[in-house]
XYZ file of N, CA and C in Angstrom:
864
model
N 5.237 15.109 -126.170
C 5.438 13.825 -125.291
C 4.938 14.461 -123.933
N 4.439 13.674 -123.136
C 3.853 14.318 -121.882
C 4.626 13.740 -120.747
N 5.102 14.310 -119.983
C 6.090 13.829 -118.759
C 5.546 14.341 -117.408
N 5.176 13.203 -116.684
C 4.808 13.545 -115.468
C 5.685 12.933 -114.110
N 5.550 13.720 -112.882
C 6.201 13.123 -111.694
C 5.304 13.027 -110.544
N 5.357 11.958 -109.804
C 4.117 11.705 -108.688
C 5.056 11.142 -107.533
N 4.921 11.687 -106.553
C 5.102 10.847 -105.167
C 3.967 10.179 -104.700
N 3.885 8.882 -104.850
C 2.517 7.978 -104.822
C 2.430 7.494 -103.352
N 3.662 7.853 -102.560
C 3.351 7.255 -101.068
C 2.807 6.062 -100.818
N 3.768 4.949 -101.634
C 3.590 3.448 -101.685
C 2.607 3.114 -102.860
N 3.306 2.648 -103.700
C 2.638 2.340 -104.948
C 1.849 1.267 -104.840
N 1.816 0.211 -103.888
C 1.196 -0.740 -103.527
C -0.474 -0.367 -103.220
N -0.355 0.722 -102.206
C -1.317 1.254 -101.818
C -2.111 2.162 -102.662
N -1.698 2.800 -103.805
C -1.807 3.457 -104.658
C -2.254 2.893 -105.924
N -2.124 1.579 -106.196
C -2.939 0.987 -107.445
C -4.125 1.528 -107.953
N -5.129 1.555 -107.029
C -6.419 1.830 -107.487
C -6.426 3.306 -107.864
N -5.494 4.074 -107.715
C -5.638 5.523 -108.030
C -4.462 5.532 -109.145
N -3.583 4.884 -109.172
C -2.316 5.029 -110.176
C -2.831 4.438 -111.686
N -3.378 3.413 -111.695
C -3.554 2.676 -112.962
C -4.731 3.752 -114.019
N -5.772 3.883 -113.083
C -6.844 4.870 -113.793
C -6.349 6.202 -114.196
N -5.362 6.671 -113.607
C -4.571 7.769 -113.805
C -3.637 7.925 -114.870
N -3.278 6.694 -115.129
C -2.411 6.409 -116.342
C -3.270 6.239 -117.573
N -4.348 5.664 -117.526
C -5.550 5.924 -118.467
C -5.874 7.055 -118.731
N -6.289 7.828 -117.723
C -6.986 9.327 -118.026
C -5.829 10.053 -118.568
N -4.654 10.230 -118.013
C -3.569 11.336 -118.242
C -2.905 10.965 -119.629
N -2.618 9.680 -119.511
C -1.710 9.012 -120.497
C -0.421 9.710 -120.785
N 0.427 9.564 -119.728
C 1.607 10.169 -119.858
C 2.559 9.429 -120.575
N 3.603 10.008 -121.405
C 4.346 9.203 -121.922
C 5.666 8.684 -121.052
N 5.956 9.536 -120.067
C 7.012 9.237 -119.198
C 6.676 9.556 -117.839
N 6.718 8.577 -116.870
C 6.275 8.908 -115.325
C 7.454 8.570 -114.459
N 7.754 9.609 -113.626
C 8.757 9.480 -112.710
C 7.811 9.289 -111.431
N 8.152 8.209 -110.543
C 7.327 7.798 -109.391
C 8.412 7.924 -108.120
N 8.072 8.395 -107.073
C 8.833 8.527 -105.794
C 8.043 7.817 -104.716
N 8.722 7.324 -103.619
C 8.152 6.807 -102.631
C 7.527 5.490 -102.927
N 8.095 4.636 -104.013
C 7.148 3.569 -104.192
C 7.279 2.444 -103.098
N 8.262 2.500 -102.361
C 8.232 1.540 -101.152
C 8.204 0.137 -101.362
N 8.803 -0.422 -102.337
C 8.755 -1.600 -102.842
C 10.098 -2.000 -103.352
N 10.809 -3.261 -103.093
C 12.022 -4.032 -103.657
C 11.671 -4.067 -105.382
N 12.695 -4.146 -106.177
C 12.315 -4.007 -107.458
C 11.643 -5.395 -108.035
N 11.991 -6.558 -107.758
C 11.369 -7.906 -107.849
C 9.833 -7.578 -107.463
N 9.459 -7.202 -106.256
C 8.289 -6.865 -105.816
C 7.483 -5.821 -106.781
N 8.145 -4.936 -107.118
C 7.423 -3.951 -107.938
C 7.018 -4.438 -109.492
N 8.079 -5.402 -109.979
C 7.606 -6.241 -111.054
C 6.569 -7.100 -111.060
N 6.440 -7.665 -110.217
C 5.714 -8.698 -109.739
C 3.987 -7.707 -109.547
N 4.054 -6.842 -109.024
C 3.056 -6.019 -108.829
C 2.214 -5.401 -109.788
N 3.292 -4.739 -110.541
C 3.015 -3.948 -111.807
C 3.068 -4.139 -113.220
N 4.326 -5.194 -113.471
C 5.023 -5.557 -114.439
C 3.778 -5.754 -115.582
N 3.072 -6.625 -115.467
C 1.914 -6.982 -116.335
C 1.168 -5.934 -116.992
N 0.549 -5.010 -115.729
C -0.254 -4.040 -116.049
C 0.296 -2.910 -116.715
N 1.394 -2.761 -116.495
C 2.035 -1.647 -117.312
C 2.333 -2.016 -118.634
N 2.847 -3.196 -118.780
C 3.057 -3.610 -120.087
C 1.864 -3.458 -120.867
N 0.747 -3.914 -120.427
C -0.554 -4.001 -121.172
C -0.897 -2.334 -121.721
N -0.511 -1.355 -121.063
C -0.586 -0.019 -121.302
C 0.889 0.556 -122.258
N 1.689 -0.488 -122.524
C 2.735 0.121 -123.244
C 3.946 0.583 -122.563
N 4.069 0.516 -121.251
C 5.132 1.021 -120.365
C 6.195 -0.187 -120.276
N 7.461 0.486 -120.382
C 8.772 -0.216 -119.936
C 8.849 0.388 -118.436
N 9.364 -0.014 -117.354
C 9.481 0.207 -116.176
C 11.021 -0.067 -115.614
N 11.567 1.080 -114.991
C 12.914 1.028 -114.434
C 12.803 1.276 -113.083
N 12.506 0.346 -111.975
C 12.094 0.661 -110.682
C 13.600 0.377 -110.144
N 13.966 1.161 -108.975
C 14.805 1.352 -107.971
C 14.398 1.628 -106.652
N 14.111 0.257 -105.900
C 13.609 0.712 -104.788
C 14.256 -0.382 -103.586
N 13.449 -0.165 -102.423
C 13.710 -1.060 -101.133
C 12.429 -1.238 -100.564
N 12.391 -2.270 -99.741
C 11.244 -2.528 -98.854
C 10.752 -1.561 -97.916
N 9.631 -1.180 -97.982
C 8.950 -0.218 -96.983
C 9.365 1.262 -96.872
N 10.627 1.550 -97.459
C 10.968 2.854 -97.572
C 11.265 3.368 -98.944
N 11.582 4.795 -99.028
C 11.967 5.266 -100.226
C 11.625 4.645 -101.565
N 12.308 4.750 -102.702
C 12.006 3.900 -103.852
C 11.607 4.962 -104.827
N 12.287 4.664 -106.174
C 11.728 5.457 -107.196
C 11.812 4.491 -108.339
N 11.093 5.164 -109.445
C 10.922 4.319 -110.767
C 10.613 5.284 -111.727
N 11.030 4.765 -113.126
C 10.506 5.534 -114.294
C 9.853 4.463 -115.149
N 8.593 5.138 -115.646
C 7.896 4.438 -116.532
C 7.761 5.186 -117.859
N 7.891 4.474 -118.995
C 8.204 4.949 -120.286
C 7.336 4.182 -121.388
N 7.010 5.160 -122.312
C 6.276 4.388 -123.440
C 7.047 4.986 -124.770
N 8.272 5.646 -124.425
C 8.980 6.312 -125.455
C 10.551 5.767 -125.416
N 10.540 4.543 -124.840
C 12.003 4.250 -124.847
C 12.501 4.454 -123.317
N 13.414 3.252 -123.020
C 14.135 3.332 -121.750
C 15.735 2.748 -122.021
N 16.368 3.517 -121.941
C 17.720 3.351 -122.477
C 18.626 3.886 -121.299
N 19.928 3.183 -121.254
C 20.979 3.611 -120.233
C 20.508 4.054 -118.979
N 19.764 3.045 -118.464
C 19.396 2.989 -116.810
C 20.364 2.911 -116.050
N 20.397 4.006 -115.136
C 21.506 4.129 -113.827
C 20.594 4.194 -112.708
N 20.722 3.120 -111.904
C 20.211 3.307 -110.292
C 21.080 3.883 -109.492
N 20.475 4.873 -108.715
C 21.320 5.440 -107.676
C 22.166 6.681 -108.228
N 23.129 7.125 -107.295
C 23.776 8.370 -107.588
C 25.254 7.774 -107.245
N 25.964 8.054 -108.316
C 27.407 7.920 -108.133
C 28.082 8.759 -106.850
N 28.777 8.231 -106.054
C 29.251 8.785 -105.014
C 28.342 9.542 -103.958
N 26.950 9.115 -104.025
C 26.193 9.765 -103.028
C 26.580 9.294 -101.643
N 26.042 10.068 -100.754
C 26.233 9.579 -99.315
C 25.270 8.608 -98.866
N 25.299 7.797 -97.908
C 24.184 7.168 -97.551
C 23.879 7.176 -95.888
N 22.658 6.563 -95.518
C 22.333 7.153 -94.148
C 21.674 5.821 -93.570
N 22.589 4.785 -93.041
C 24.057 4.682 -93.482
C 24.350 4.102 -94.651
N 23.430 3.389 -95.216
C 23.763 2.920 -96.505
C 23.096 3.846 -97.685
N 23.507 3.661 -98.962
C 22.765 4.514 -100.071
C 21.621 3.792 -100.081
N 20.520 5.001 -100.031
C 19.289 4.708 -100.174
C 18.531 4.861 -101.644
N 17.506 4.179 -101.868
C 17.040 4.010 -103.191
C 16.177 5.546 -103.291
N 16.882 6.421 -103.831
C 16.389 7.866 -104.006
C 16.398 8.377 -105.477
N 16.959 7.636 -106.476
C 17.192 8.283 -107.659
C 17.622 7.177 -108.711
N 16.771 7.158 -109.731
C 17.062 6.636 -111.057
C 17.116 7.374 -112.369
N 17.799 7.190 -113.289
C 17.838 8.059 -114.441
C 17.835 7.068 -115.766
N 17.165 7.632 -116.707
C 17.349 6.831 -118.002
C 17.100 7.766 -119.171
N 17.266 7.415 -120.410
C 17.093 8.291 -121.647
C 15.704 7.854 -121.934
N 14.839 8.704 -122.362
C 13.298 8.641 -122.606
C 12.902 9.465 -123.848
N 12.798 8.967 -125.000
C 12.318 9.690 -126.028
C 13.421 10.819 -126.127
N 15.000 10.486 -126.237
C 15.805 11.309 -126.618
C 16.159 12.424 -125.251
N 15.760 12.296 -124.068
C 15.891 13.217 -123.218
C 16.352 12.284 -121.981
N 17.296 12.790 -121.361
C 17.775 12.098 -120.163
C 16.999 12.590 -118.745
N 16.124 11.620 -118.268
C 15.201 11.846 -117.287
C 15.806 11.349 -116.025
N 15.653 12.198 -114.836
C 16.030 11.730 -113.339
C 14.909 11.849 -112.583
N 14.548 10.508 -112.242
C 13.544 10.693 -110.965
C 14.058 10.776 -109.811
N 13.817 11.670 -108.827
C 14.628 11.709 -107.465
C 13.455 11.990 -106.321
N 13.956 11.507 -105.164
C 13.354 11.501 -104.026
C 14.276 11.943 -102.961
N 14.456 13.476 -102.906
C 15.422 14.153 -102.042
C 15.118 13.600 -100.521
N 16.247 13.463 -99.679
C 15.926 13.223 -98.289
C 15.279 14.380 -97.853
N 14.461 13.961 -96.775
C 13.651 15.011 -95.888
C 14.258 15.909 -95.056
N 15.232 15.539 -94.575
C 16.006 16.528 -93.455
C 15.798 16.488 -92.280
N 14.566 15.972 -91.906
C 13.972 15.892 -90.660
C 13.976 17.241 -89.757
N 15.090 17.724 -89.232
C 15.007 18.905 -88.682
C 16.559 19.656 -89.028
N 16.278 21.019 -89.126
C 17.732 21.897 -89.221
C 18.742 21.475 -88.497
N 19.936 21.045 -88.946
C 21.083 20.905 -88.105
C 21.271 19.487 -87.807
N 20.266 18.496 -88.082
C 20.266 17.309 -87.516
C 21.311 16.418 -88.663
N 21.714 15.137 -88.242
C 22.491 14.397 -89.266
C 21.925 14.215 -90.651
N 20.574 14.149 -90.417
C 19.701 13.822 -91.752
C 19.587 14.992 -92.525
N 19.729 15.970 -91.802
C 19.479 17.522 -92.774
C 20.990 17.644 -93.392
N 22.018 17.346 -92.926
C 23.292 17.489 -93.350
C 23.644 16.544 -94.416
N 22.859 15.175 -94.287
C 22.874 13.986 -95.380
C 22.124 14.951 -96.727
N 21.021 15.330 -96.325
C 20.290 15.936 -97.396
C 21.086 16.833 -98.434
N 21.946 17.651 -97.612
C 22.666 18.682 -98.531
C 23.605 17.817 -99.148
N 24.412 17.022 -98.677
C 25.232 16.340 -99.436
C 24.893 15.434 -100.532
N 23.442 14.857 -100.002
C 22.937 14.163 -101.403
C 22.413 15.005 -102.578
N 22.178 16.270 -101.968
C 21.997 17.184 -103.143
C 23.124 17.662 -103.981
N 24.296 17.939 -103.363
C 25.510 17.856 -104.009
C 25.806 16.585 -105.175
N 25.533 15.405 -104.617
C 25.749 14.341 -105.482
C 24.676 14.488 -106.591
N 23.550 14.919 -106.611
C 22.735 14.956 -107.570
C 23.173 16.017 -108.512
N 23.670 17.150 -107.934
C 24.200 18.012 -109.014
C 25.440 17.481 -109.701
N 26.198 16.895 -109.110
C 27.201 16.259 -109.884
C 26.884 15.318 -111.142
N 25.798 14.682 -110.719
C 25.430 13.774 -111.627
C 24.603 14.522 -112.896
N 23.967 15.474 -112.485
C 23.488 16.263 -113.666
C 24.172 17.079 -114.556
N 25.174 17.495 -113.761
C 26.429 18.171 -114.464
C 26.897 17.554 -115.593
N 27.006 16.037 -115.190
C 27.705 15.123 -116.367
C 26.904 15.218 -117.626
N 25.654 15.797 -117.911
C 24.755 15.811 -118.957
C 24.037 14.644 -119.352
N 23.497 14.766 -120.363
C 23.648 15.393 -121.638
C 22.966 16.830 -121.531
N 22.805 17.367 -122.765
C 22.401 18.513 -122.700
C 20.821 18.863 -122.597
N 20.224 17.750 -123.047
C 18.619 17.624 -122.977
C 18.297 17.012 -121.741
N 17.995 17.267 -120.785
C 17.636 16.366 -119.385
C 16.344 17.001 -118.627
N 16.115 16.328 -117.909
C 14.838 16.614 -116.772
C 15.340 16.215 -115.508
N 14.956 16.910 -114.442
C 14.899 16.291 -113.165
C 13.810 16.458 -112.418
N 13.036 15.344 -112.273
C 11.813 15.249 -111.891
C 11.396 14.497 -110.413
N 10.834 15.229 -109.514
C 10.502 14.454 -108.340
C 10.368 15.314 -107.081
N 10.271 14.601 -106.110
C 10.215 15.288 -104.606
C 11.256 15.819 -104.179
N 11.319 17.034 -104.315
C 12.632 17.841 -104.027
C 12.880 17.954 -102.433
N 11.550 17.873 -101.915
C 11.503 17.947 -100.290
C 12.028 19.666 -100.099
N 11.921 20.480 -101.043
C 12.381 21.823 -100.673
C 11.325 22.683 -101.512
N 10.899 23.709 -100.578
C 9.865 24.730 -101.376
C 10.991 25.765 -101.966
N 10.801 26.150 -102.981
C 11.995 26.862 -103.729
C 11.802 28.478 -103.173
N 10.805 28.753 -102.742
C 10.442 30.230 -102.218
C 9.405 30.544 -101.302
N 9.214 31.459 -100.825
C 8.066 31.621 -99.658
C 6.682 31.483 -100.499
N 6.884 31.924 -101.585
C 5.631 31.774 -102.353
C 5.141 30.359 -102.536
N 5.886 29.512 -102.378
C 5.763 28.128 -102.363
C 5.025 27.396 -101.341
N 4.851 27.925 -100.287
C 4.184 27.603 -99.050
C 2.962 28.456 -98.692
N 1.983 28.032 -98.035
C 0.704 28.555 -97.780
C 0.949 29.740 -96.862
N 1.889 29.686 -95.735
C 2.374 30.966 -94.866
C 3.896 30.559 -94.418
N 4.916 31.429 -94.985
C 5.988 31.063 -94.367
C 6.194 31.125 -93.025
N 5.497 32.093 -92.204
C 5.641 32.009 -90.675
C 5.307 30.577 -90.180
N 4.249 29.911 -90.860
C 4.136 28.446 -90.342
C 5.218 27.561 -90.346
N 6.272 27.829 -91.075
C 7.365 26.935 -91.492
C 8.801 27.223 -90.905
N 8.883 28.245 -89.853
C 9.854 28.821 -89.290
C 10.392 27.750 -88.443
N 11.416 27.301 -88.304
C 12.017 26.241 -87.801
C 12.103 24.876 -88.233
N 11.502 24.717 -89.550
C 11.047 23.407 -89.859
C 12.288 23.308 -91.171
N 12.461 22.067 -91.732
C 13.081 21.787 -93.005
C 12.260 22.278 -94.368
N 12.727 21.927 -95.199
C 12.061 22.427 -96.492
C 12.438 23.915 -97.013
N 12.371 24.802 -95.989
C 12.223 26.044 -96.413
C 13.644 26.983 -95.969
N 14.625 26.168 -95.392
C 15.797 26.868 -94.726
C 16.928 27.470 -95.965
N 17.478 28.529 -95.551
C 18.510 29.217 -96.755
C 19.443 27.915 -97.284
N 20.051 27.029 -96.511
C 21.096 26.119 -96.953
C 20.219 25.093 -97.846
N 19.129 24.898 -97.894
C 18.248 23.846 -98.666
C 17.959 24.667 -100.055
N 17.345 25.806 -99.693
C 17.123 26.699 -101.010
C 18.401 26.836 -101.723
N 19.653 27.284 -101.116
C 20.811 27.461 -101.997
C 21.251 26.116 -102.548
N 21.019 25.025 -101.830
C 21.257 23.693 -102.733
C 20.574 23.471 -103.864
N 19.331 23.787 -103.873
C 18.229 23.655 -105.054
C 18.888 24.877 -106.107
N 19.364 25.999 -105.640
C 19.488 26.991 -106.534
C 20.784 26.594 -107.438
N 21.962 25.943 -106.598
C 22.888 25.599 -106.939
C 22.764 24.497 -108.145
N 21.562 23.460 -108.084
C 21.162 22.514 -109.135
C 20.629 23.253 -110.185
N 19.699 24.419 -110.112
C 19.145 25.253 -111.239
C 20.313 26.015 -111.872
N 21.490 26.344 -111.404
C 22.533 26.984 -111.874
C 22.995 26.181 -113.219
N 23.000 24.939 -113.148
C 23.471 24.120 -114.268
C 22.383 24.509 -115.547
N 21.509 25.368 -115.339
C 20.862 25.804 -116.489
C 19.266 25.261 -116.557
N 19.043 24.750 -115.564
C 17.556 23.915 -115.400
C 16.736 25.232 -115.095
N 15.272 24.937 -115.754
C 14.391 25.809 -115.533
C 13.169 25.160 -114.692
N 12.551 25.819 -113.724
C 11.350 25.366 -112.908
C 10.236 25.704 -113.905
N 9.797 24.823 -114.685
C 8.948 24.855 -115.835
C 7.594 25.223 -115.200
N 6.973 24.648 -114.180
C 5.723 25.057 -113.448
C 5.840 26.635 -113.105
N 6.793 26.821 -112.484
C 6.708 28.326 -112.031
C 7.097 29.302 -113.203
N 7.648 28.831 -114.258
C 7.877 29.733 -115.141
C 6.572 29.985 -116.047
N 5.592 28.788 -116.168
C 4.424 28.995 -116.613
C 3.493 30.062 -115.954
N 3.494 29.723 -114.466
C 2.712 30.300 -113.782
C 3.311 31.212 -112.501
N 3.792 32.199 -112.987
C 4.929 33.215 -111.948
C 4.102 33.847 -110.875
N 2.733 34.003 -110.968
C 2.123 34.575 -109.885
C 0.979 33.739 -109.099
N 1.020 32.740 -109.561
C -0.088 31.761 -108.928
C 0.032 31.010 -107.909
N -0.789 30.716 -107.055
C -0.982 30.037 -105.845
C -0.992 28.368 -106.203
N 0.304 27.596 -106.151
C 0.529 26.503 -106.585
C 1.362 25.573 -105.518
N 0.546 24.397 -105.074
C 1.016 23.574 -104.356
C 0.821 22.238 -104.948
N 1.698 21.391 -104.315
C 1.823 19.945 -104.768
C 1.740 18.823 -103.614
N 1.815 19.278 -102.246
C 1.761 18.509 -101.330
C 0.821 19.052 -100.212
N -0.013 18.232 -99.626
C -0.799 18.751 -98.351
C -0.780 17.510 -97.494
N -0.519 17.936 -96.058
C -0.517 17.153 -95.009
C -1.881 16.319 -95.015
N -2.030 14.931 -94.490
C -3.235 14.412 -94.554
C -4.101 14.976 -93.491
N -3.533 15.356 -92.095
C -4.191 15.611 -91.072
C -4.754 17.212 -91.182
N -5.608 17.398 -90.294
C -6.075 18.659 -90.039
C -6.838 19.330 -91.166
N -7.229 18.640 -92.221
C -7.897 19.080 -93.218
C -7.300 20.105 -94.208
N -5.841 19.696 -94.397
C -5.031 20.842 -94.982
C -5.290 20.779 -96.286
N -5.531 19.733 -97.122
C -5.919 19.756 -98.374
C -7.411 20.589 -98.603
N -8.377 20.525 -97.991
C -9.658 20.854 -98.194
C -9.495 22.611 -97.724
N -8.331 22.710 -97.099
C -8.218 24.335 -96.736
C -7.344 24.883 -97.591
N -6.711 24.218 -98.519
C -5.461 24.283 -99.163
C -4.375 25.050 -98.739
N -3.856 24.182 -97.825
C -2.989 24.519 -96.935
C -1.449 23.907 -97.288
N -0.839 24.161 -98.222
C 0.070 23.209 -98.723
C 1.263 23.885 -98.861
N 2.046 22.963 -99.784
C 3.353 23.510 -100.149
C 3.869 23.113 -101.466
N 4.735 23.663 -102.337
C 5.085 23.213 -103.544
C 6.622 22.750 -103.255
N 6.723 21.193 -103.471
C 7.804 20.752 -103.280
C 8.274 19.566 -104.411
N 7.274 19.344 -105.298
C 7.493 18.367 -106.402
C 7.768 19.311 -107.504
N 9.053 19.003 -108.146
C 9.254 19.890 -109.273
C 9.722 19.116 -110.575
N 9.520 19.820 -111.629
C 10.113 19.555 -113.003
C 11.150 20.516 -113.272
N 12.239 20.258 -113.575
C 13.431 21.040 -113.636
C 13.871 20.571 -115.165
N 13.840 21.539 -116.080
C 14.309 21.076 -117.588
C 15.525 22.070 -118.066
N 16.242 21.575 -118.751
C 17.560 22.202 -119.337
C 16.867 23.069 -120.532
N 17.426 23.983 -121.035
C 16.933 24.819 -122.081
C 16.544 24.288 -123.187
N 17.110 23.237 -123.983
C 16.507 22.588 -125.152
C 15.256 21.865 -125.031
N 14.894 21.725 -123.472
C 13.678 20.893 -123.106
C 12.672 22.008 -122.860
N 13.069 22.910 -121.926
C 12.370 23.813 -121.461
C 11.750 24.536 -122.611
N 12.462 24.720 -123.537
C 11.662 25.566 -124.806
C 10.802 24.976 -125.629
N 10.743 23.500 -125.347
C 9.745 22.757 -125.843
C 8.426 22.726 -124.935
N 8.394 23.239 -123.833
C 7.192 22.994 -123.059
C 6.005 23.814 -123.596
N 4.843 23.449 -123.621
C 3.537 23.971 -124.010
C 2.601 24.059 -122.851
N 2.609 23.090 -121.997
C 1.836 23.177 -120.794
C 2.634 22.471 -119.710
N 2.497 23.207 -118.466
C 2.827 22.724 -117.332
C 1.933 22.954 -116.042
N 1.604 21.990 -115.284
C 0.480 21.943 -114.435
C 0.566 20.993 -113.019
N -0.362 21.375 -112.154
C -0.247 20.317 -111.015
C -1.860 19.825 -111.104
N -1.780 18.301 -111.484
C -3.108 17.754 -111.508
C -3.547 17.538 -110.230
N -4.408 18.559 -109.664
C -4.928 18.596 -108.194
C -5.953 17.566 -107.873
N -6.580 17.305 -109.283
C -7.526 16.288 -109.062
C -7.350 14.850 -108.575
N -5.893 14.749 -108.725
C -5.460 13.307 -108.181
C -5.416 13.197 -106.730
N -5.405 14.332 -106.051
C -5.151 14.496 -104.725
C -6.893 14.334 -104.030
N -7.791 14.437 -104.956
C -9.191 14.429 -104.278
C -9.331 12.746 -104.150
N -10.698 12.880 -103.449
C -11.300 11.431 -103.360
C -10.707 10.478 -102.549
N -10.997 9.051 -102.760
C -10.768 7.931 -101.746
C -9.293 7.581 -101.972
N -8.619 7.345 -100.953
C -7.114 6.856 -100.786
C -6.266 7.650 -101.559
N -5.990 8.879 -101.623
C -5.019 9.649 -102.537
C -3.571 9.510 -101.768
N -2.648 9.842 -102.558
C -1.324 10.312 -102.039
C -1.494 11.715 -101.379
N -0.451 11.907 -100.755
C -0.583 13.348 -99.998
C 0.112 14.171 -100.802
N 0.638 13.690 -102.170
C 1.063 14.532 -103.139
C 0.220 14.382 -104.204
N 0.286 15.754 -105.167
C -0.374 15.619 -106.593
C 0.424 15.606 -107.653
N 0.366 14.842 -108.755
C 1.172 14.735 -109.818
C 1.387 16.050 -110.423
N 2.677 16.280 -110.918
C 2.874 17.491 -111.746
C 3.108 16.860 -113.345
N 2.566 17.719 -114.212
C 2.597 17.293 -115.677
C 2.944 18.316 -116.542
N 3.846 17.939 -117.297
C 4.523 18.718 -118.530
C 4.192 18.380 -119.873
N 3.650 19.113 -120.661
C 3.562 18.585 -122.020
C 4.691 19.389 -122.837
N 5.246 18.628 -123.673
C 6.294 18.938 -124.729
C 5.853 19.172 -126.022
N 5.953 20.006 -126.804
C 5.781 20.201 -128.398
C 4.337 20.327 -128.691
N 3.127 19.606 -128.009
C 2.051 20.074 -128.004
C 1.174 19.904 -126.732
N -0.005 20.390 -126.488
C -0.647 20.070 -125.292
C -2.061 19.877 -125.413
N -2.245 18.423 -125.602
C -3.696 17.956 -125.948
C -4.586 18.281 -125.157
N -4.419 18.721 -123.786
C -5.623 18.995 -123.006
C -5.750 20.563 -122.976
N -4.845 21.278 -123.819
C -4.841 22.690 -123.572
C -4.083 23.241 -122.126
N -3.510 24.559 -122.360
C -2.800 24.697 -121.023
C -3.806 25.083 -119.971
N -4.203 23.990 -119.035
C -5.359 23.867 -118.242
C -4.943 24.696 -116.791
N -3.770 25.090 -116.567
C -3.514 25.935 -115.362
C -2.947 24.984 -114.203
N -2.527 25.649 -113.295
C -1.628 24.843 -112.176
C -2.564 23.974 -111.286
N -4.037 24.167 -111.207
C -4.637 23.475 -110.406
C -6.134 22.831 -111.088
N -6.300 21.716 -110.953
C -7.530 21.281 -111.589
C -8.240 20.232 -110.455
N -9.323 20.685 -110.011
C -10.051 21.876 -110.015
C -9.456 22.949 -109.445
N -10.423 24.336 -109.440
C -9.586 25.374 -108.613
C -9.587 24.884 -106.957
N -8.943 25.744 -106.267
C -8.637 25.445 -105.064
C -10.010 25.103 -104.210
N -9.938 24.204 -103.264
C -11.024 24.096 -102.496
C -11.577 25.091 -101.471
N -10.332 25.957 -101.127
C -10.779 27.019 -100.122
C -9.727 28.254 -100.656
N -10.178 29.408 -100.361
C -9.526 30.593 -100.606
C -8.125 30.597 -99.630
N -7.178 31.262 -99.941
C -6.065 31.468 -99.203
C -6.418 32.251 -97.854
N -5.683 31.625 -96.562
C -6.161 32.182 -95.387
C -5.069 33.262 -95.096
N -5.154 34.147 -94.079
C -4.271 35.100 -93.916
C -3.244 34.626 -92.977
N -1.919 35.324 -92.977
C -0.920 34.791 -92.616
C -1.018 34.833 -90.957
N -0.522 33.568 -90.595
C -0.769 33.467 -88.930
C -1.984 32.911 -88.582
N -2.990 32.418 -89.573
C -4.186 32.081 -89.112
C -4.082 30.338 -89.000
N -3.080 29.462 -89.658
C -3.183 28.161 -89.611
C -1.651 27.824 -89.377
N -1.535 26.689 -88.466
C -0.433 26.143 -88.130
C -0.215 24.663 -88.860
N 0.899 24.170 -88.892
C 1.113 22.858 -89.251
C 0.811 21.636 -88.211
N 0.312 20.826 -88.796
C 0.219 19.702 -87.832
C 1.389 18.856 -87.280
N 2.129 18.992 -88.253
C 3.718 18.588 -87.905
C 4.451 19.020 -88.874
N 5.725 18.418 -88.516
C 6.846 19.016 -89.666
C 6.473 18.644 -91.019
N 6.785 19.283 -92.116
C 6.105 18.704 -93.282
C 7.150 17.459 -93.672
N 6.645 16.666 -94.467
C 7.400 15.376 -94.953
C 7.139 15.172 -96.364
């Protein structure tokens, strides 16, 4: 079974990229984030084309902002939209949906950005992560949490830690909240597979950040032990970030039980540019 997660940054804008990617990579389960569509609009836009490809869809969205979805060709049962008891800003936003797919409980999540350390949105982010932890802790044993966490787990997951001083995504409270989620027994399967590699999933559109390979790894697939033990490949589909009209995020792909493409590595193709020395590049804006 192939499971993927992708922040598409507007599914409407990304249709020319999303549908060919589904045909090329043929994932069995896809977790989408930042769909930016209400559920009825999502179904009108994509329902027929997804059905032709064998996918059922569980969208949970809102117009213009946020939005998540799960696409599945291996069953879509017990769908739950949102997080029970989650905080709002001010209302509960469309940031989580869960379903059972092929015997695995799959959570597609879009964690709040946090905006600025210490801000109201930052505290909302930490509270939201606690609600996510509670939902995951409820089980079952076989599960995956997939999505845009808006947290780089460690300094190795950003191109230069110094460039992120004073920004969200890297602060100790955010990383501690992510670590508390992982304490439930979840494995970061891409980092497990590539412990020493330079692996990013997000690059700002501006300042040539992608072509200079100045990114961060904030899109994760976390798997419980029964699922992590089935992983045969885990990688970032960097090719999907290239070309015309891409999202600013690349998909993360995990193969369970068998790897039809082989264990092709964390980046496809290799980085566009070598790593720069620390302090030689700055962020064009706060990461998002």
